[in-house]
Amino acid sequence: MLITSIGQGLLWAPLVIGVFLTFRILDIPDLTTEGSFPLGAAVTVSAMISGQSAVVASSLGFLAGCVAGWVTGVLDTKLHMPSLLAGILTMTGLYSVNMHVMGKSNVPLLTQKVLTNYLPATWSVDLQTIIVGAVVTGVVIAVLIWLFKTRLGLSLMATGDNPAMSAANGIYTDRMVILGYMVSNGCIALSGALIAQSNGYADIGMGIGTIVIGLASVLVGEIFLHGRQMWVRLTGMVLGAIIYRFLLTVAMGLGFPVDDLKILSAGILVVVICLPILRTKTRTRQQLKRYLKQIGADEHEAESTSSLNRQASPEGLLSRDSK
Amino acid sequence: MAVIGNNGAGKSTLLNTIAGTLPADDGELTLAGHNVTKKSVAYRAKWLSRVFQDPKLGTAGELSVAQNLTLAQQHNGSMSLSRYRKASQEATYRELLQSLNMGLEDRLTTQVKYLSGGQRQALSLLMATLSHPDLLLLDEHTAALDPQTSKKVMDLTQTIVETNHLTTMMITHKMSDALTYGNRLVMVQDGQIKLDVRGAAKDGLRQEELMSLFAD
């Protein structure tokens, strides 16, 4: 079960990295995801059916995602639309585009050679998936680590952090935002291409809920691995994707029907958003307590201060006393 | 050059129009011989730098001190694919930060969001002057600081501007600052320039005279 999660997680990792780029680096919640993910799948599967090799088809999927990102980027920056609306518009438009690309709502791969078929057939499916996922994700991460070491990458980070300051320092922020959207959606579409090949089909509905999956994985990854260096953050994203897949597999193993997975995804997202907030609260409370002790406030005083704080629960107090 | 005026007189509008954050309704804006009336903020950054009133606006909080300095150092080449981190730069940065006398020289890798307002503003100032701009815009850059830090940043400004011979335009509410610093004073009222004195005439100007002009 864990092995399967690792393989699937690695296939989903480019999506999580893509969401990370817009959500964390550019500070934009980008809903284009829901359209660019099936777009990547649709373009790749259609290209493979028309005779392209899996490598070429997957690259085309990536490029199609870049185009989708460019559209959202232009709507956002040049036409000054709120980024959420820009994402929704592109996503809605992409539904029709995907239908046209595929011709019908579900297109199966028949005898076409997918990426995993390049590996020895004697290896197990899980091993093949892990290797393909690891290679593709590895390349994506390597390119991004290189990018964020360049001046261009620094400009991208600065744009997401402080657009006013970036513009004042000669950075063309619009171009940076568009570039960020393009790379992000390219990665997301690439993930769609991998998943379609792994599933053996492209489906018009496969993008539903992907933004929630992406965001939840980003946050899960950050809970387990957080640092400032780009390679740590990107590795955290891969870890997040794998852990998220594992959680879903466990839930399925517990007998949750497939239809309930979406609400489960949403539930996981709520939990992982709340966890870091709770953690910070507890930590602040502990620090306050330690500080009060340090400045020589007696126990009684400290307790009355805590009881003033409405968030301090009795359990919290007990656990601190025992330390 | 110091620009002074009431709230709503048009000081900030003037500055924002020069910086490019507000479009000009009329007229032309020439920077170092280039007509930039319709150009973007980023384009104008080739010739001008700006220190914002809010210390948070002038620096990128998530990035380190060194990264912020790198961004400010060259206003072109922001799309370049060359590595931005060079060991040779670090010694230069350290030296520059030492001159601020704020203990920043050992904090090159610290994220700017952990610095104090005064430190951030001093860093903004250093960043704004690093590219040797043809025009430095100071937008009430000491208004958000306590009196002591404010004085320190003003002194720093004076030193940096004088050693680098920068053309500077400073907006201020403080009449004393407007009188003490710079060699030209412009007073703005109701969107019009009411007073423009320079050189000896400015040196002779008293605070009371300025006050009476304000009252009109």
XYZ file of C-alpha atoms in Angstrom, chain A:
323
model
C 0.000 0.000 0.000
C 2.826 2.366 0.919
C 4.739 1.444 -2.224
C 1.702 2.205 -4.380
C 1.291 5.550 -2.592
C 4.913 6.432 -3.286
C 4.463 5.688 -6.995
C 1.183 7.560 -7.268
C 2.537 10.390 -5.117
C 5.474 10.853 -7.463
C 3.093 11.093 -10.428
C 1.081 13.732 -8.581
C 4.193 15.576 -7.386
C 4.502 17.871 -10.451
C 0.930 19.059 -9.766
C 1.807 19.852 -6.161
C 4.972 21.644 -7.265
C 2.907 23.624 -9.768
C 0.396 24.645 -7.115
C 3.299 25.494 -4.797
C 4.747 27.857 -7.417
C 1.614 29.962 -7.734
C 0.346 29.587 -4.184
C 3.584 30.019 -2.270
C 6.038 31.810 -4.573
C 3.614 34.142 -6.372
C 1.026 34.170 -3.569
C -1.857 33.497 -5.969
C -4.528 30.809 -5.564
C -4.678 29.622 -9.162
C -7.825 27.728 -10.148
C -6.553 27.112 -13.686
C -5.292 23.841 -12.177
C -8.722 22.269 -12.572
C -8.539 22.825 -16.318
C -4.849 22.482 -17.060
C -4.585 19.072 -15.381
C -7.119 17.371 -17.711
C -5.719 19.469 -20.575
C -2.332 17.848 -20.074
C -4.019 14.440 -20.003
C -6.162 15.159 -23.065
C -3.330 16.508 -25.194
C -0.991 13.684 -24.242
C -3.484 10.884 -24.862
C -4.671 12.390 -28.155
C -1.080 12.853 -29.322
C -0.246 9.269 -28.425
C -3.298 7.945 -30.255
C -2.289 9.904 -33.336
C 1.059 8.135 -33.217
C 3.411 10.313 -31.162
C 5.776 8.677 -28.714
C 5.028 8.955 -24.997
C 7.940 11.343 -24.428
C 6.857 13.740 -27.187
C 3.205 13.484 -26.131
C 4.029 14.242 -22.480
C 6.126 17.236 -23.542
C 3.200 18.478 -25.634
C 1.007 18.111 -22.552
C 3.458 20.243 -20.601
C 3.481 22.938 -23.302
C -0.331 22.940 -23.489
C -0.357 23.632 -19.745
C 2.052 26.533 -20.280
C -0.344 28.037 -22.821
C -3.249 27.690 -20.368
C -1.122 29.413 -17.724
C -0.261 32.174 -20.161
C -3.969 32.849 -20.756
C -4.684 33.132 -17.029
C -1.588 35.271 -16.595
C -2.666 37.707 -19.303
C -6.201 37.901 -17.890
C -4.748 38.566 -14.450
C -2.047 41.100 -15.286
C -2.904 42.782 -18.570
C -6.671 42.845 -18.171
C -6.410 43.433 -14.417
C -8.840 40.715 -13.387
C -8.754 39.333 -9.874
C -6.599 36.207 -10.024
C -9.393 33.963 -8.744
C -11.722 35.104 -11.518
C -8.986 34.769 -14.135
C -8.432 31.173 -13.024
C -12.139 30.377 -13.067
C -12.524 31.786 -16.588
C -9.618 29.805 -17.992
C -10.739 26.663 -16.210
C -14.264 26.971 -17.604
C -13.001 27.677 -21.087
C -10.643 24.732 -20.904
C -13.560 22.352 -20.415
C -14.631 23.006 -24.014
C -11.043 22.933 -25.230
C -10.515 19.556 -23.569
C -13.695 18.188 -25.131
C -12.491 19.292 -28.554
C -9.047 17.816 -28.011
C -10.437 14.469 -26.912
C -13.522 14.393 -29.127
C -15.507 12.601 -26.424
C -15.550 12.681 -22.644
C -13.372 9.615 -22.106
C -10.551 8.436 -24.327
C -8.756 5.188 -23.457
C -5.212 4.316 -24.476
C -5.199 1.026 -26.333
C -1.910 -0.421 -27.449
C 0.131 2.758 -27.216
C 3.438 2.584 -25.430
C 3.288 4.680 -22.241
C 6.331 5.953 -20.358
C 6.466 2.951 -18.037
C 6.712 0.610 -21.061
C 10.208 1.905 -21.707
C 11.296 0.009 -18.594
C 11.807 -3.788 -18.518
C 8.430 -5.505 -18.507
C 9.600 -7.945 -15.870
C 9.599 -5.205 -13.234
C 6.468 -4.768 -11.165
C 4.025 -1.984 -12.039
C 4.767 -0.217 -8.760
C 8.493 -0.165 -9.428
C 7.936 1.109 -12.972
C 5.640 3.851 -11.696
C 8.109 4.891 -9.012
C 10.987 5.093 -11.477
C 9.047 7.074 -14.087
C 7.623 9.362 -11.408
C 11.014 9.848 -9.763
C 12.754 10.663 -13.037
C 10.122 13.177 -14.188
C 9.767 14.802 -10.769
C 13.556 14.803 -10.394
C 13.968 16.680 -13.652
C 11.255 19.192 -12.687
C 12.881 19.805 -9.304
C 16.382 20.095 -10.767
C 15.243 22.680 -13.313
C 13.378 24.664 -10.666
C 16.312 24.613 -8.232
C 18.508 25.938 -11.028
C 15.879 28.556 -11.938
C 15.646 29.867 -8.396
C 19.392 30.257 -8.233
C 19.322 32.642 -11.192
C 18.513 36.314 -11.177
C 15.257 35.492 -12.992
C 14.242 33.178 -10.163
C 15.081 35.829 -7.604
C 12.935 38.321 -9.525
C 10.075 35.792 -9.484
C 10.330 35.353 -5.726
C 10.537 39.110 -5.187
C 7.462 39.698 -7.368
C 5.392 37.282 -5.303
C 6.660 38.765 -2.069
C 6.451 42.495 -2.774
C 5.246 43.635 -6.202
C 5.609 47.354 -5.446
C 9.211 46.995 -4.380
C 9.979 44.681 -7.286
C 8.640 47.140 -9.839
C 10.565 49.949 -8.168
C 13.686 47.846 -8.611
C 13.165 47.431 -12.326
C 11.405 44.066 -12.388
C 8.631 43.789 -14.957
C 6.216 42.198 -12.515
C 3.534 41.409 -15.102
C 5.957 39.307 -17.107
C 7.087 37.549 -13.944
C 3.530 36.689 -12.918
C 2.748 35.370 -16.418
C 5.943 33.331 -16.402
C 5.026 31.919 -12.992
C 1.557 30.932 -14.219
C 3.085 29.265 -17.287
C 5.660 27.172 -15.440
C 3.125 26.265 -12.783
C 0.439 25.114 -15.189
C 3.010 23.350 -17.335
C 3.952 21.237 -14.310
C 0.289 20.637 -13.503
C -0.457 19.503 -17.064
C 2.611 17.265 -16.967
C 1.183 15.617 -13.884
C -2.095 15.155 -15.768
C -0.157 13.523 -18.601
C 1.501 11.077 -16.191
C -1.744 10.204 -14.421
C -3.544 9.611 -17.737
C -0.782 7.229 -18.818
C -0.876 5.467 -15.478
C -4.675 5.140 -15.565
C -4.703 4.234 -19.227
C -7.240 6.891 -20.188
C -7.980 10.621 -20.197
C -11.285 11.753 -18.749
C -12.995 15.127 -18.938
C -13.789 15.001 -15.214
C -10.318 14.127 -13.957
C -9.527 17.743 -13.054
C -12.333 18.097 -10.531
C -10.905 18.687 -7.089
C -7.286 18.864 -8.212
C -6.801 22.330 -6.702
C -7.882 20.949 -3.317
C -5.536 17.984 -3.735
C -2.729 20.356 -4.669
C -3.277 22.797 -1.826
C -3.705 20.033 0.745
C -0.493 18.358 -0.426
C 1.400 21.652 -0.301
C 0.284 22.215 3.285
C 0.913 18.590 4.329
C 4.385 18.823 2.834
C 5.097 22.022 4.718
C 4.007 20.468 7.999
C 6.518 17.659 7.622
C 9.378 19.476 5.994
C 9.849 23.174 6.220
C 12.891 25.202 5.458
C 13.896 28.242 3.510
C 16.049 26.607 0.908
C 14.342 25.840 -2.349
C 15.410 22.184 -2.521
C 14.022 21.556 0.961
C 10.735 23.201 0.053
C 10.416 21.301 -3.226
C 11.295 17.989 -1.579
C 8.626 18.826 0.984
C 6.136 19.112 -1.883
C 7.001 15.618 -3.131
C 6.679 14.307 0.409
C 3.333 16.085 0.716
C 2.076 14.464 -2.477
C 3.112 11.009 -1.272
C 1.653 11.407 2.223
C -1.576 12.730 0.768
C -1.862 9.720 -1.556
C -1.141 7.469 1.392
C -3.926 9.078 3.432
C -6.373 8.543 0.562
C -5.257 4.935 0.115
C -5.767 4.316 3.823
C -9.230 5.862 3.611
C -10.103 3.668 0.642
C -8.762 0.674 2.553
C -11.100 1.553 5.398
C -13.971 1.108 2.988
C -14.771 4.680 1.933
C -16.537 4.602 -1.434
C -14.708 6.383 -4.281
C -17.471 9.005 -4.493
C -16.722 10.118 -0.941
C -13.065 10.794 -1.636
C -13.740 14.391 -2.690
C -15.328 15.351 0.618
C -12.499 13.540 2.343
C -10.011 15.630 0.342
C -11.796 18.782 1.416
C -11.773 17.556 5.019
C -8.035 16.878 4.894
C -7.464 20.386 3.543
C -9.432 21.914 6.438
C -7.414 19.903 8.953
C -4.032 20.783 7.478
C -4.943 24.468 7.338
C -5.940 24.429 11.005
C -3.020 22.366 12.325
C -0.250 24.969 11.873
C -2.492 27.671 13.382
C -3.127 25.523 16.451
C 0.548 24.689 16.683
C 1.534 28.370 16.675
C -1.067 29.113 19.336
C 0.224 26.413 21.663
C 3.768 27.490 21.093
C 2.983 31.126 21.884
C 1.220 30.076 25.056
C 4.184 27.985 26.126
C 6.568 30.816 25.431
C 4.460 33.215 27.469
C 4.419 30.799 30.370
C 8.183 30.320 30.196
C 8.702 34.052 30.022
C 6.512 34.681 33.048
C 8.481 32.088 34.974
C 11.704 33.673 33.894
C 10.819 37.132 35.112
C 9.964 35.605 38.466
C 6.210 35.757 38.356
C 4.870 33.222 40.826
C 2.688 30.321 39.807
C -0.514 31.996 40.921
C 0.132 35.064 38.841
C 0.985 33.000 35.799
C -2.195 31.015 36.194
C -4.382 34.047 36.470
C -2.752 35.430 33.344
C -3.515 32.197 31.545
C -7.076 32.168 32.706
C -7.434 35.626 31.257
C -6.460 34.078 27.991
C -9.707 32.463 26.895
C -7.974 30.046 24.593
C -6.052 28.348 27.396
C -7.749 25.030 27.985
C -7.421 23.109 31.293
C -5.580 20.275 29.550
C -3.057 22.726 28.230
C -2.355 23.975 31.698
C -1.990 20.465 33.096
C 0.389 19.326 30.437
C 2.579 22.341 31.014
C 2.670 21.784 34.780
C 3.895 18.270 34.338
C 6.873 19.441 32.285
